[in-house]
Every structure is written in C-alpha cells, then in structure tokens.
C-alpha cells in the first residue's frame, strides 16, 4: 500500500463520513437530541479534518476546523441545534462535500459561499443568534480566532517567534558548551502513565555529555514503602549545545508528573545573560518546531548512556524487588482483579455489539462485472447444452436429464448470488436528494421537508447509479412545481412547510420508488389546455383524469407559467420518463387536486437479466419482458372487431382494446396477420391504457441475459436489447412501450431512443 | 524481536497510514477500530506500545486508556494519544486517564516514530 | 500505435484481400479480429437492407453487414461458403459478409494509388485508394464508412 492508495481510501472514507454527517444533521433537524447522534456528526467532520491534515489539504482542513468548532459547541450544549442552526450546518455539510470533491478531482469551489459559511459558523460558535435565513450573516467583525486558522496550530495559542539560530551563531561547537543542572524528581503518576525515568534519562543523554547522580534519600524503610510510589530523584549535569527548551522537551510527556528544574550552571549563566534571550512561556505547541535532537542516535554519548542504563536499571530493579516484599502489595492484585472483571464484562458486551455487524470486504467493481459476465455465459451455455441433449437424446436417459436439471438449478442459484453482490441500498442516492431539496427550497423560498423511507432497499448498483439523475429532476419538479409557496399553503389551511416523501420498496421482483408531495396536485385544466395548445390532443378529446395527468410526460411539456432556472429548459418529465424506460422501468403519476401528486417508478432489480416470454413473430424469435404482460389470450374470431381502415379491436370482458400487430410494426411482414391464428399478449403501457400485442405463438418463459445492441450497433426502435437463446442465436427483446406508442400512430423513430438523444 | 504496536483509530485512512508508517519503521502493527475493539485485542496483541485516537464511537480514547490502565498486565504499557484534540483540557483529560504522551495531528510519520522511540526501551 | 511505427520504418503494411462478386477489396489486417464462416443472422426491424441482422459472437451481439449491398451492388445470398470478416473500428465490432478471403498482401504506402476521379462520391467515400497487384485491381476499403452509423441511415 502506498500513499496514493491511502489517499483513495481517505476519499472513500470521506464519502461515508459525509453521508453520516448529513444523515446525522437531518436527524437533529427532526428533533433527535441523542448525544450519540451529535457525537457521530462531530466525529464525521473530525475524521475528515484528521485525514485531510495528513494529506495537506489545507482548504478542507480549515473549513472542517471551523465546522468542528461549532459542532463542539453543540456537543457541549453551548449551542442549541435549532432549525436555523441546522440550516447553516446542512449547508456547511454541502460545502464540505464540495471541498472534498475539489480536493479529489481538482476543480474549484464557490469560495464566496464557503467564506460566508465560515462566518456564519463562527458566529454560531460565538453565541450569536442566527439571523433569519434570507438575511445574510452579520458583517460584524469576526472574532479573533476567525482569521484563517493555520491547520497545524490547533491549540489556539499564539505562536511565539523563536529562532534557534540566534543562539547558535557565534558559538563554537564543542568548545565551552553551556552546562545545565537538571533536577528530575518523578512522581508516582509518572510510572502509572507508562512513562519510565530510565527512558527519559536515555533521551536526555542524547543531547550531550552528561553526568548523573541518583538521589535515594527519599527511599523509606522497607516496611513503609509503597511499591507504586516514586522515591528516587536524579541530579544531572548536561553539557550540550542545545537550548533549555530541548531539554524540557525530553520531559514533555512527564512534565506534569515530576518536579523538573533546569538551569544553567552558575559559572556560565553570567556569560549567557548577554545573549538576547527572552523568557519564553513554555508552550507545548512550539515543540512541533523544535529541532529533533534526539533523532541523531549516532551522536549520543554511548558510554554515558550505558552508565545511565545500568544505574537506572538497577534502581528500577531495586524498586521491583521491593514490591514483592511489601505487605501493602496484597492490595494491588485484589484491586486489579476487580478491574479486570469489569473489563471482561465490558469486552463481552462489546463482543455482542460487534457480532451484530456482518464483516464486509471491498472488491473492485471490475472483478464483479467480469464474474457477472461469465455467469451470463454460463447460463447461456447451460441452456444450449440442455437443448442439444434434448434434441439428441431419443431414449430420454433420465440420469442425464436429472443431472441437467440440477445443473440448471445450480446455474440459476449462482446467477442470483452473483447478482446479489452488486445489489446495494438506495441510501446514497436518497441522501443526495436531501441536498437537492435544500438547494431548491432555498432558491424558491419554499419550506420543504424531505422524508425518506426504505433507504436500505437494495437494487443493482447500475440501477442506483442511473437513478440519481431522473430522481433529481423529479425532486426539483416536485419542489418547484408541486409544492405551493408558504403563503399559499397557509391560505389553503396547510402546514406552511411542504413535505416530499421519497420511498423505496421491493414489490414482485422489482424495486418501486415513490415520490410523493403534499402540494397542489396536477392542475388538470391547465395541463389539458396546454396539451391542446401544443397539438398533443384534440380540443374535444375525451380524456380520463389519469390520461390527463400522464400528459406531463410528453416531450417539451412544462406547466410552469415561466421557465424557471430550476426546472430549466428541456428538463421536462419526458426526459425523466425516458431515463426510467432506458432502465427497463416504468413511471406513472397519480394526483389529487389540493393534496399533491405521487410519482411511482418501478424498476428491475438488475439490468443484467430479465424474465421474458419467448414468442414467435413472422418466423422470428422475440422476447417480451414478462413484467409488461398482464395476461395472454387466445383470440376468437367473434372477439375481433375492425375499426376504420386498418385498426382492429379485441373485446375483452366487455371492453375494447386495440390490437397491435407486432410483426407489422417491426416491418417483419407486409400484411396484417390473422389474429385468430396467433396469441394476444395484453400489455399495460405507460400513460395508461392496455393494448393487445399480436404474436404468432408463445414458446415459453425464460430468464434471459440482456445484451446490448448499442455496443456494436445502434439503438433499434421498438427493440430494447438483445439476448442469446439456448440455440446460440440472438433474439431481440421487445420494447413494449415503444411498440405501443408506434401503434398510436407515432412512427418508430430513432430519436425516440435515449441513446440517440444523449 | 519486533516491537508490537496496537493502533486504535476509527478512521480507515489514519489506520492505514499508521500501518504503513509503523511497518516501514520495522514495527509489528495490530489494528483496532475503536476503544472496545482495542480492549478486546489487548491480550492477543500484547503490545509494547499503544497508539490511540480520542474521538471514537462505542468507547472513546479516554475510556480505552482507563480500560488499559485497569488491566493488571498492561497498566504500564506506554500509550500515545494520536489526535487533533490538543487543547489543554483534552490533554489534561488524556493525562488523567493515564496517557503516556501524545502526538498532535496532522499525521507526521517522523513525529510518530520519534514519540514511540521515546516511550519504549 | 506500434503498427504505425512499424510502417514508418519498413514502409510496408499488411492487408487482407477479399472477393465480393468479381471485384477485390482489402482492409488493413490490424482491423481484422477474426474470420469465420457464415451463420444465420437474426434480422432487425427497420434496419437498412445491407444490415443482415445480428449474430452471437461468443456472447457479444455482432451486426452483420452485407458488404456487396453496402456498396450498392447486388445483395448477397449467404451460403455456408460465405465468410464473415470480423473487423473493429474504434470501440465497435462488425461482421462483414464477403464471398471469400483471397489473399494477404504486404504492400508499401507507395503502392497505394489515389482513388480515380471517375468514381462517384458514394464509391469514393468507401475507398481509401486502389492497388495494382499482378494485374488485378484491389480497392483499399475505408472501414469506418462501411459501419452503420445512425446519420448514414437517416440519409
């Protein structure tokens, strides 16, 4: 592992921390006051800062630092995380995400925005009451600490300019070096905290030439000795070219747990008084700048060290020998026994907690994809093998057939398991949406609350990746067009804060994502008029409410009075619909005036396989996605009714449904087939309404591996993708919605494909 | 014999940095993700020195240090606190909990190794 | 581009020559992935007449182009004796249905003559030049223009 890999890990971790941060802040926003939530939020920012510091990402560090400081106020109950505070924090989380992305991918961030937020965060940390959201944060002079915080100095101390060169210039090394007299008297705490007088003396010896005297006067009589206590003191003369600070720094960790006196030997003090030495307050932060004398192991006085080791070693030995003899020692094991027991209890409890989380591994996505491809091949090969065995096996050897059946089952299981590897919760996409909601809410001056449910619903990663864009459009649409302004909502007797609810769940082998708003609902009159104006429907068309609602999915349809920045041009619901369709999904809307709209998307769990019905049309084998089919019918002559020149309807339980000749539409044959000779597949199409697709025969149902046509060719109108059947031949998968649309008189045009459009 | 270092940090980034730095410096590294895991791994790790973060879920650095100091066998093991939390109050708390010393982030390999050398024989 | 580098030093290039009807064509051997026998293709709706359909090439869907029809000549009636030249241009792979592969040629750049003026724009768009080999005329094919792109379909 090298630093680049660790950096990659850092950015991955940042993403997780940012998600953690956002979800924590949203919980706080919902009134959660669990200290652990606050801690988790704090920790997320803290971790990002820590890693960023290690990689010298200063922008990220300084912003995270300010953010952390404010969060610390919340953590220590000095700042109440009310809605206004959280608004600032959520926006800060967005900026932190931007800064992280900029650090990873290059590029810049909105600096004015981050500066503004730094000010707001600092104001909060300083106990200033947040202003109403619309007003800019007070321009009041920022507090002293507001100057860009250098990432290294976190103590908040004012660093003291201090140059060592001044002391060293003019001083001939090794000639007439100053001698320091050091008194070092450890307290028992020094040992209790794992420090060791021996090691301190060793480090001290590396600074120069030293002689040492151990003062054992404090050692009591054996029967009064506490084995945990410290009785020795050391007087050290150190001849060194280093300054007093270097000597003190050796005792940095022990400083509080010992008596320490460092002074220049008398005869030299006089000479040194003339040096421009200022009394410098002992400041730990300065140690970072201290030259590392102790590193130079070669320079140390080897002999001196040995002496000290022997001396200190024997002293330590003496102490430990004494331990065995003292009566009070008996108390120690008893005490530690108790604490060991409590530690054991603690560890048992934590083990329980740990077992709840299943271990995971990180795998390169390429490896998974390769596996998925291979399994796809396996499925095809298995099907081909079965088919050729059946064709060649006239006497039906049952052992071979049984083996084949088992193979088929195993193959299917392997396939399912492999697909499950790619399955991931929709959580990250949902979390991204909360930022979108905040931004749109800010831009439109609306007050919006996003509620998410079913975040842990899993779906193929490819689907998740492609879901973000249409979902973003829909959320924007819901806030921009769906929800009313707070004033209008109050007038309508509603909560001024609108709610957008984003839900995911599994339903019959698909994932269903719902986006509901409690806004005004679709204005059907307006939509209808617009559709008439745009020649989408005839002025006297008789449309159901559902059909009117679904008009918004038509290309170029926008009901907003003016084109807003948010929904933008060309980002209509038609684009959303096409993206969803490109994923093999469907979308529809239901709306109640005054109560809001619900968009429902149903998507396949994976883009790699599909359950299909294999059919024959004009001697060609086609696959119809099973999810599109409502039922299959064997048409009777009496149920077929001609309608106009070319149209035919089929009556099903007293309703009439248009017949669609698939072979004609795909141009596989020149004349219409006789419906009575074929089978009708009743399909449900987007935008409501059913159609009966005429095919010649049904071969069976099969799970097929989806193969791209676009990879080597181009999008084919009316065809969603291809697959390879058991006989090794390519079969085309029907794009049911495109076929139905074509049957409405719209030609199968290449520009209908998303691939062509984008 | 390689010196054994138990590192306790919830950040994967920092854990990996510690691992790389310590391994390059010839230490054997045992990792734990938080205080609870740190205490769990203490016996197996049998560390010569412990490097721990303060801010961690489940059991923070203070609690972890106290836990180690309560353990009869490991109460004298040097513990270095590796954290950005370096204000006097935090240092004080770490000391009271029984920390041997500290290393102030941002993470610097030389500082880390120096500090470890300082508290180990 | 190791091959380009080789060209510079030797001035030579290898071409695969094939026959369609009574004419000979050739393509750069570096574009050819493999040559295989004819297998029935699955027809595609609304495809241009020269796209015979798609076949399964070890799990990938490979469109098959009737080279003769593509050049506006008589459409092929594929038999088992026909061959498919699997060729790659950029990231796409396409199968060209031809009568037979006739030769592998090593030529230098100076052997390639510019396409004669008499050819129409249509022919010129496919031809990068012509070669005279042992009294035969072989047309060097610009593979990219043979590929079925959407804008060409629309035209």
XYZ file of N, CA, C and O in Angstrom, chain A residues 1 3 6 9-10 12-13 16 36 39 42-43 46-47 49-51 53-55 68 72 75 151-152 154-155 157 191-195 199 202-203 228 249-257 284-285 288 292 294-295 297 309 332-333 336 339-340 342-343 346-347 350-351 353-354 362, chain B residues 3 9-17 19-21 36-37 39-40 53 55-59 63 67 69-72 75-80 83-88 90-92 95-107 109-111 114-121:
544
model
N 0.843 -1.194 0.000
C 0.000 0.000 0.000
C 0.883 1.249 0.000
O 1.854 1.325 0.720
N 0.986 5.796 -0.474
C 0.211 6.954 -0.043
C -0.966 7.251 -0.968
O -2.009 7.701 -0.532
N -3.739 5.096 0.015
C -4.327 5.552 1.273
C -5.175 6.797 1.017
O -6.249 6.959 1.587
N -8.379 5.677 -0.190
C -9.166 5.218 0.956
C -9.736 6.410 1.696
O -10.895 6.408 2.112
N -8.909 7.439 1.828
C -9.360 8.639 2.533
C -10.603 9.217 1.867
O -11.591 9.539 2.545
N -12.722 7.722 -0.113
C -13.855 6.801 0.105
C -14.446 7.032 1.488
O -15.659 7.101 1.673
N -13.540 7.150 2.446
C -13.990 7.333 3.820
C -14.720 8.665 3.960
O -15.713 8.764 4.670
N -18.237 8.318 3.019
C -19.021 7.695 4.081
C -19.282 8.683 5.205
O -20.398 8.761 5.740
N -25.383 10.658 21.139
C -24.591 9.851 20.210
C -24.739 10.357 18.772
O -23.809 10.279 17.973
N -22.491 13.259 18.607
C -21.116 12.757 18.571
C -20.751 12.234 17.196
O -19.657 12.488 16.700
N -20.157 15.062 14.906
C -18.878 15.680 15.233
C -17.721 14.831 14.709
O -16.788 15.320 14.083
N -17.844 13.529 14.975
C -16.777 12.615 14.586
C -16.558 12.611 13.080
O -15.431 12.544 12.600
N -14.675 15.617 12.200
C -13.371 15.460 12.833
C -12.477 14.507 12.041
O -11.303 14.781 11.810
N -13.045 13.396 11.598
C -12.288 12.407 10.832
C -11.827 12.990 9.509
O -10.701 12.757 9.079
N -11.308 16.051 8.845
C -10.250 17.012 9.131
C -8.928 16.282 9.388
O -7.883 16.670 8.862
N -8.997 15.226 10.179
C -7.784 14.496 10.527
C -7.072 13.958 9.293
O -5.874 14.151 9.124
N -7.844 13.290 8.421
C -7.245 12.733 7.212
C -6.750 13.825 6.290
O -5.654 13.739 5.727
N -5.722 16.710 7.009
C -4.496 17.286 7.542
C -3.294 16.461 7.136
O -2.254 16.980 6.754
N -3.462 15.139 7.176
C -2.352 14.257 6.838
C -1.946 14.410 5.384
O -0.796 14.174 5.026
N -2.894 14.798 4.540
C -2.571 14.949 3.121
C -2.344 16.407 2.740
O -2.256 16.735 1.556
N -16.082 22.007 12.849
C -15.907 21.174 14.030
C -16.068 22.001 15.311
O -16.689 21.554 16.273
N -18.680 21.358 18.132
C -18.250 21.109 19.503
C -19.116 21.898 20.481
O -19.414 21.432 21.574
N -22.072 19.936 20.876
C -21.770 18.746 21.652
C -21.701 19.061 23.141
O -22.112 18.269 23.977
N -3.692 25.147 9.750
C -4.106 23.803 10.104
C -3.275 23.161 11.201
O -3.756 22.313 11.919
N -2.052 23.559 11.331
C -1.198 22.868 12.283
C -1.466 23.334 13.703
O -1.571 22.545 14.620
N -3.505 24.025 16.367
C -4.876 23.811 16.765
C -5.113 24.191 18.209
O -6.227 24.184 18.681
N -4.057 24.516 18.869
C -4.201 24.821 20.274
C -4.850 26.166 20.505
O -5.366 26.445 21.573
N -3.169 28.699 20.587
C -2.132 29.531 21.193
C -1.560 30.462 20.149
O -1.533 30.166 18.967
N 5.066 6.851 36.552
C 5.130 5.425 36.210
C 3.753 4.877 35.885
O 3.597 4.047 35.000
N 2.757 5.400 36.579
C 1.397 4.906 36.372
C 0.926 5.190 34.950
O 0.043 4.513 34.426
N 1.492 6.201 34.346
C 1.059 6.537 32.992
C 1.974 5.940 31.933
O 1.944 6.347 30.784
N 2.794 5.020 32.376
C 3.587 4.301 31.381
C 4.873 5.008 31.000
O 5.569 4.580 30.084
N 5.160 6.120 31.656
C 6.456 6.725 31.400
C 7.505 6.007 32.238
O 7.196 5.272 33.156
N 13.987 5.773 30.461
C 13.924 6.205 29.070
C 14.128 7.698 28.943
O 14.750 8.177 27.993
N 17.680 8.317 29.195
C 18.334 7.877 27.959
C 18.228 8.988 26.904
O 19.198 9.346 26.250
N 17.002 9.519 26.764
C 16.801 10.561 25.759
C 17.621 11.803 26.085
O 18.154 12.469 25.199
N 4.140 1.301 44.579
C 3.701 2.097 43.429
C 4.254 3.516 43.482
O 3.996 4.308 42.587
N 11.912 19.561 26.464
C 11.058 18.775 25.564
C 11.231 17.279 25.783
O 10.329 16.500 25.497
N 12.366 16.881 26.281
C 12.546 15.464 26.613
C 11.512 15.054 27.659
O 10.967 13.953 27.636
N 11.210 15.997 28.529
C 10.273 15.696 29.622
C 8.832 16.083 29.282
O 7.997 16.154 30.164
N 8.592 16.330 27.975
C 7.280 16.805 27.549
C 6.136 15.967 28.133
O 5.199 16.482 28.719
N 6.287 14.659 27.967
C 5.192 13.788 28.401
C 5.142 13.660 29.931
O 4.124 13.292 30.483
N 6.289 13.925 30.573
C 6.368 13.671 32.012
C 6.185 14.935 32.835
O 6.117 14.886 34.056
N 6.094 16.026 32.132
C 6.153 17.342 32.746
C 5.235 17.481 33.969
O 5.602 18.069 34.970
N 4.034 16.939 33.833
C 3.076 17.116 34.920
C 3.302 16.162 36.072
O 2.744 16.334 37.139
N 4.072 15.139 35.800
C 4.201 14.079 36.786
C 5.593 14.028 37.408
O 6.044 12.983 37.826
N 3.484 24.060 24.638
C 3.663 22.751 24.015
C 3.578 22.794 22.508
O 4.168 22.000 21.809
N 2.817 23.750 22.025
C 2.638 23.788 20.574
C 3.948 24.083 19.867
O 4.121 23.756 18.705
N 6.496 21.388 18.087
C 6.482 20.944 16.700
C 7.642 21.517 15.909
O 8.109 20.914 14.968
N 14.844 18.254 16.191
C 14.800 16.945 16.818
C 16.190 16.462 17.176
O 16.832 15.751 16.417
N 17.010 14.422 19.511
C 17.093 13.037 19.952
C 17.129 12.052 18.798
O 17.418 10.895 18.983
N 16.828 12.521 17.582
C 16.820 11.609 16.456
C 18.216 11.123 16.117
O 18.419 9.991 15.694
N 20.809 9.467 16.635
C 21.254 8.467 17.595
C 22.771 8.320 17.598
O 23.373 7.989 18.590
N 21.899 3.602 31.899
C 21.102 2.390 31.853
C 21.368 1.504 33.060
O 20.450 0.999 33.688
N -2.901 -4.632 45.855
C -2.861 -4.353 44.419
C -3.549 -5.416 43.560
O -4.429 -5.099 42.791
N -3.173 -6.694 43.758
C -3.827 -7.704 42.916
C -5.329 -7.713 43.117
O -6.078 -7.899 42.177
N -6.763 -4.878 41.083
C -6.690 -5.067 39.632
C -7.553 -6.246 39.215
O -8.047 -6.302 38.106
N -10.895 -4.799 38.615
C -10.998 -4.038 37.372
C -10.905 -4.958 36.155
O -11.510 -4.713 35.126
N -10.166 -6.043 36.319
C -10.093 -6.990 35.215
C -11.467 -7.583 34.937
O -11.870 -7.776 33.794
N -14.335 -6.201 35.518
C -15.225 -5.248 34.882
C -14.823 -5.042 33.423
O -15.649 -4.846 32.553
N -13.517 -5.134 33.172
C -13.060 -5.027 31.788
C -13.580 -6.188 30.972
O -13.980 -6.040 29.820
N -17.117 -5.654 30.158
C -17.205 -4.649 29.106
C -16.913 -5.272 27.742
O -17.591 -5.033 26.768
N -15.883 -6.110 27.756
C -15.472 -6.703 26.494
C -16.533 -7.679 25.988
O -16.767 -7.786 24.796
N -19.209 -5.697 24.410
C -18.837 -5.136 23.121
C -18.786 -6.208 22.052
O -19.049 -5.954 20.896
N -18.456 -7.420 22.490
C -18.432 -8.504 21.522
C -19.826 -8.723 20.934
O -19.984 -8.969 19.760
N -22.045 -6.463 20.592
C -22.295 -5.367 19.677
C -21.594 -5.611 18.352
O -22.113 -5.339 17.293
N -20.374 -6.167 18.457
C -19.592 -6.372 17.242
C -20.208 -7.439 16.357
O -20.191 -7.338 15.138
N -14.120 -5.192 0.534
C -14.246 -4.292 -0.607
C -13.660 -4.978 -1.817
O -12.565 -5.504 -1.771
N 9.092 -4.756 17.775
C 8.202 -4.170 18.772
C 6.776 -4.200 18.237
O 6.535 -4.006 17.055
N -7.974 3.393 16.107
C -8.458 4.594 15.433
C -9.648 4.201 14.577
O -9.629 3.174 13.909
N -10.681 5.023 14.602
C -11.867 4.675 13.824
C -11.738 5.076 12.354
O -12.533 4.665 11.550
N -10.750 5.881 12.038
C -10.612 6.309 10.647
C -9.757 5.317 9.876
O -8.633 5.021 10.249
N -10.343 4.800 8.782
C -9.630 3.828 7.958
C -8.371 4.462 7.385
O -7.332 3.827 7.259
N -8.496 5.749 7.043
C -7.345 6.455 6.475
C -6.185 6.461 7.461
O -5.066 6.078 7.129
N -6.470 6.902 8.668
C -5.410 7.018 9.669
C -4.871 5.633 10.027
O -3.671 5.441 10.178
N -5.794 4.662 10.143
C -5.330 3.298 10.466
C -4.318 2.826 9.434
O -3.284 2.271 9.757
N -4.636 3.063 8.155
C -3.735 2.609 7.107
C -2.425 3.369 7.131
O -1.366 2.805 6.861
N -2.508 4.662 7.411
C -1.278 5.450 7.482
C -0.398 4.951 8.611
O 0.821 4.821 8.458
N -0.399 1.990 9.829
C 0.090 0.675 9.448
C 1.323 0.790 8.552
O 2.350 0.164 8.797
N 1.194 1.624 7.514
C 2.299 1.769 6.569
C 3.529 2.356 7.272
O 4.642 1.843 7.139
N 3.298 3.413 8.040
C 4.416 4.066 8.718
C 5.101 3.119 9.692
O 6.331 3.004 9.715
N -13.472 -0.221 22.192
C -13.957 -1.539 22.593
C -13.108 -2.627 21.946
O -12.634 -3.552 22.604
N -12.886 -2.475 20.630
C -12.085 -3.471 19.942
C -10.646 -3.442 20.456
O -9.992 -4.485 20.559
N -9.653 -2.845 23.500
C -9.572 -3.628 24.742
C -9.677 -5.114 24.449
O -8.987 -5.932 25.053
N -10.517 -5.451 23.469
C -10.666 -6.861 23.108
C -9.347 -7.436 22.601
O -9.009 -8.570 22.879
N -6.513 6.968 19.118
C -7.264 8.184 18.825
C -8.121 8.491 20.060
O -8.299 7.636 20.933
N -11.298 10.517 19.726
C -12.688 10.570 19.310
C -13.088 9.334 18.548
O -12.784 9.202 17.375
N -13.768 8.406 19.208
C -14.143 7.178 18.533
C -15.523 6.744 18.991
O -15.932 7.072 20.097
N -16.229 6.013 18.140
C -17.536 5.517 18.578
C -17.374 4.392 19.608
O -16.284 3.872 19.796
N -18.466 4.036 20.195
C -18.568 2.956 21.202
C -17.775 3.246 22.480
O -18.349 3.344 23.550
N -16.454 3.357 22.356
C -15.660 3.686 23.537
C -14.558 4.626 23.087
O -13.769 4.277 22.213
N -11.783 6.464 27.634
C -12.298 5.220 28.218
C -11.366 4.062 27.935
O -11.134 3.206 28.798
N -9.349 1.791 30.554
C -9.503 0.335 30.497
C -8.155 -0.361 30.513
O -7.964 -1.354 31.212
N -5.335 0.839 31.644
C -4.658 1.056 32.926
C -5.260 0.214 34.049
O -4.614 -0.024 35.062
N -6.497 -0.205 33.856
C -7.116 -1.067 34.868
C -6.669 -2.513 34.707
O -6.877 -3.329 35.584
N -6.109 -2.808 33.527
C -5.691 -4.177 33.251
C -4.335 -4.416 33.904
O -3.353 -3.742 33.612
N -4.312 -5.386 34.786
C -3.137 -5.624 35.608
C -1.880 -5.810 34.768
O -0.804 -5.351 35.107
N -1.115 -2.311 32.514
C -1.303 -0.963 33.032
C -0.066 -0.097 32.886
O -0.147 1.119 32.968
N 1.089 -0.708 32.633
C 2.289 0.108 32.484
C 2.714 0.279 31.026
O 3.740 0.872 30.735
N 1.915 -0.243 30.094
C 2.270 -0.095 28.670
C 2.156 1.375 28.274
O 1.168 2.024 28.596
N 3.163 1.915 27.612
C 3.053 3.313 27.188
C 1.901 3.495 26.182
O 1.751 2.676 25.284
N 1.124 4.530 26.392
C 0.022 4.824 25.483
C 0.220 6.231 24.920
O 0.312 7.199 25.676
N 0.269 6.298 23.601
C 0.380 7.607 22.965
C -0.976 7.972 22.386
O -1.619 7.155 21.736
N -4.095 12.461 18.130
C -5.360 13.151 17.944
C -5.158 14.602 17.584
O -4.115 15.183 17.840
N -6.166 15.162 16.956
C -6.120 16.594 16.676
C -6.576 17.376 17.902
O -6.421 18.570 17.969
N -7.149 16.642 18.839
C -7.671 17.317 20.018
C -6.508 17.652 20.944
O -6.134 16.863 21.777
N -5.942 18.796 20.772
C -4.727 19.036 21.539
C -4.877 20.219 22.495
O -3.896 20.705 23.017
N -6.110 20.682 22.664
C -6.200 21.798 23.605
C -5.914 21.296 25.012
O -5.973 20.098 25.306
N -5.566 22.216 25.870
C -5.062 21.864 27.187
C -6.033 20.951 27.935
O -5.626 19.980 28.573
N -8.174 18.787 26.760
C -8.176 17.425 26.243
C -6.906 16.696 26.678
O -6.943 15.531 27.051
N -5.782 17.409 26.624
C -4.536 16.795 27.049
C -4.617 16.393 28.512
O -4.193 15.320 28.904
N -5.199 17.300 29.259
C -5.357 17.063 30.678
C -6.183 15.809 30.941
O -5.810 14.953 31.748
N -4.250 12.768 30.065
C -3.295 12.504 31.133
C -3.963 11.855 32.328
O -3.475 10.889 32.889
N -5.091 12.456 32.696
C -5.784 11.916 33.867
C -6.206 10.482 33.623
O -6.201 9.656 34.521
N -6.575 10.220 32.368
C -6.979 8.853 32.042
C -5.772 7.928 32.059
O -5.918 6.718 32.153
N -4.575 8.495 31.937
C -3.379 7.668 32.024
C -2.558 7.597 30.755
O -1.756 6.689 30.598
N -2.729 8.563 29.847
C -1.928 8.559 28.623
C -0.475 8.864 28.962
O -0.184 9.645 29.851
N 0.425 8.224 28.246
C 1.839 8.439 28.475
C 2.299 9.715 27.768
O 3.064 10.496 28.308
N 1.820 9.883 26.540
C 2.198 11.052 25.760
C 1.231 11.231 24.621
O 0.228 10.527 24.533
N 1.532 12.174 23.761
C 0.601 12.417 22.664
C 1.353 12.822 21.420
O 2.486 13.258 21.458
N 0.669 12.658 20.314
C 1.190 13.108 19.033
C 0.084 13.951 18.424
O -1.047 13.498 18.287
N 0.434 15.178 18.094
C -0.596 16.060 17.550
C -0.684 15.855 16.048
O 0.315 15.858 15.350
N -1.916 15.611 15.574
C -2.124 15.541 14.132
C -2.000 16.956 13.585
O -2.193 17.891 14.322
N -1.747 17.232 12.340
C -1.750 16.240 11.273
C -0.626 15.222 11.398
O 0.437 15.523 11.905
N -0.988 14.093 10.883
C -0.162 12.929 10.983
C 1.191 13.148 10.332
O 1.286 13.498 9.169
N 4.808 11.040 9.983
C 5.479 9.769 10.307
C 6.672 9.947 11.258
O 6.825 9.166 12.194
N 7.486 11.001 11.023
C 8.679 11.172 11.863
C 8.282 11.415 13.303
O 8.846 10.842 14.233
N 7.280 12.283 13.460
C 6.823 12.592 14.820
C 6.340 11.331 15.533
O 6.619 11.121 16.706
N 9.300 9.020 16.372
C 10.031 9.662 17.464
C 9.359 9.421 18.802
O 9.999 9.036 19.784
N 8.067 9.685 18.812
C 7.327 9.575 20.063
C 7.348 8.142 20.569
O 7.477 7.899 21.763
N 7.225 7.199 19.625
C 7.238 5.799 20.046
C 8.609 5.435 20.608
O 8.720 4.778 21.643
N 9.660 5.886 19.919
C 11.014 5.615 20.406
C 11.205 6.185 21.816
O 11.907 5.620 22.649
N 10.577 7.317 22.008
C 10.769 7.989 23.284
C 10.203 7.222 24.463
O 10.717 7.325 25.564
N 9.117 6.519 24.231
C 8.460 5.865 25.366
C 8.723 4.382 25.416
O 8.185 3.684 26.267
N 9.536 3.871 24.469
C 9.827 2.444 24.532
C 11.322 2.223 24.664
O 12.114 3.036 24.211
N 11.657 1.101 25.281
C 13.073 0.808 25.515
C 13.700 0.272 24.225
O 13.029 -0.305 23.405
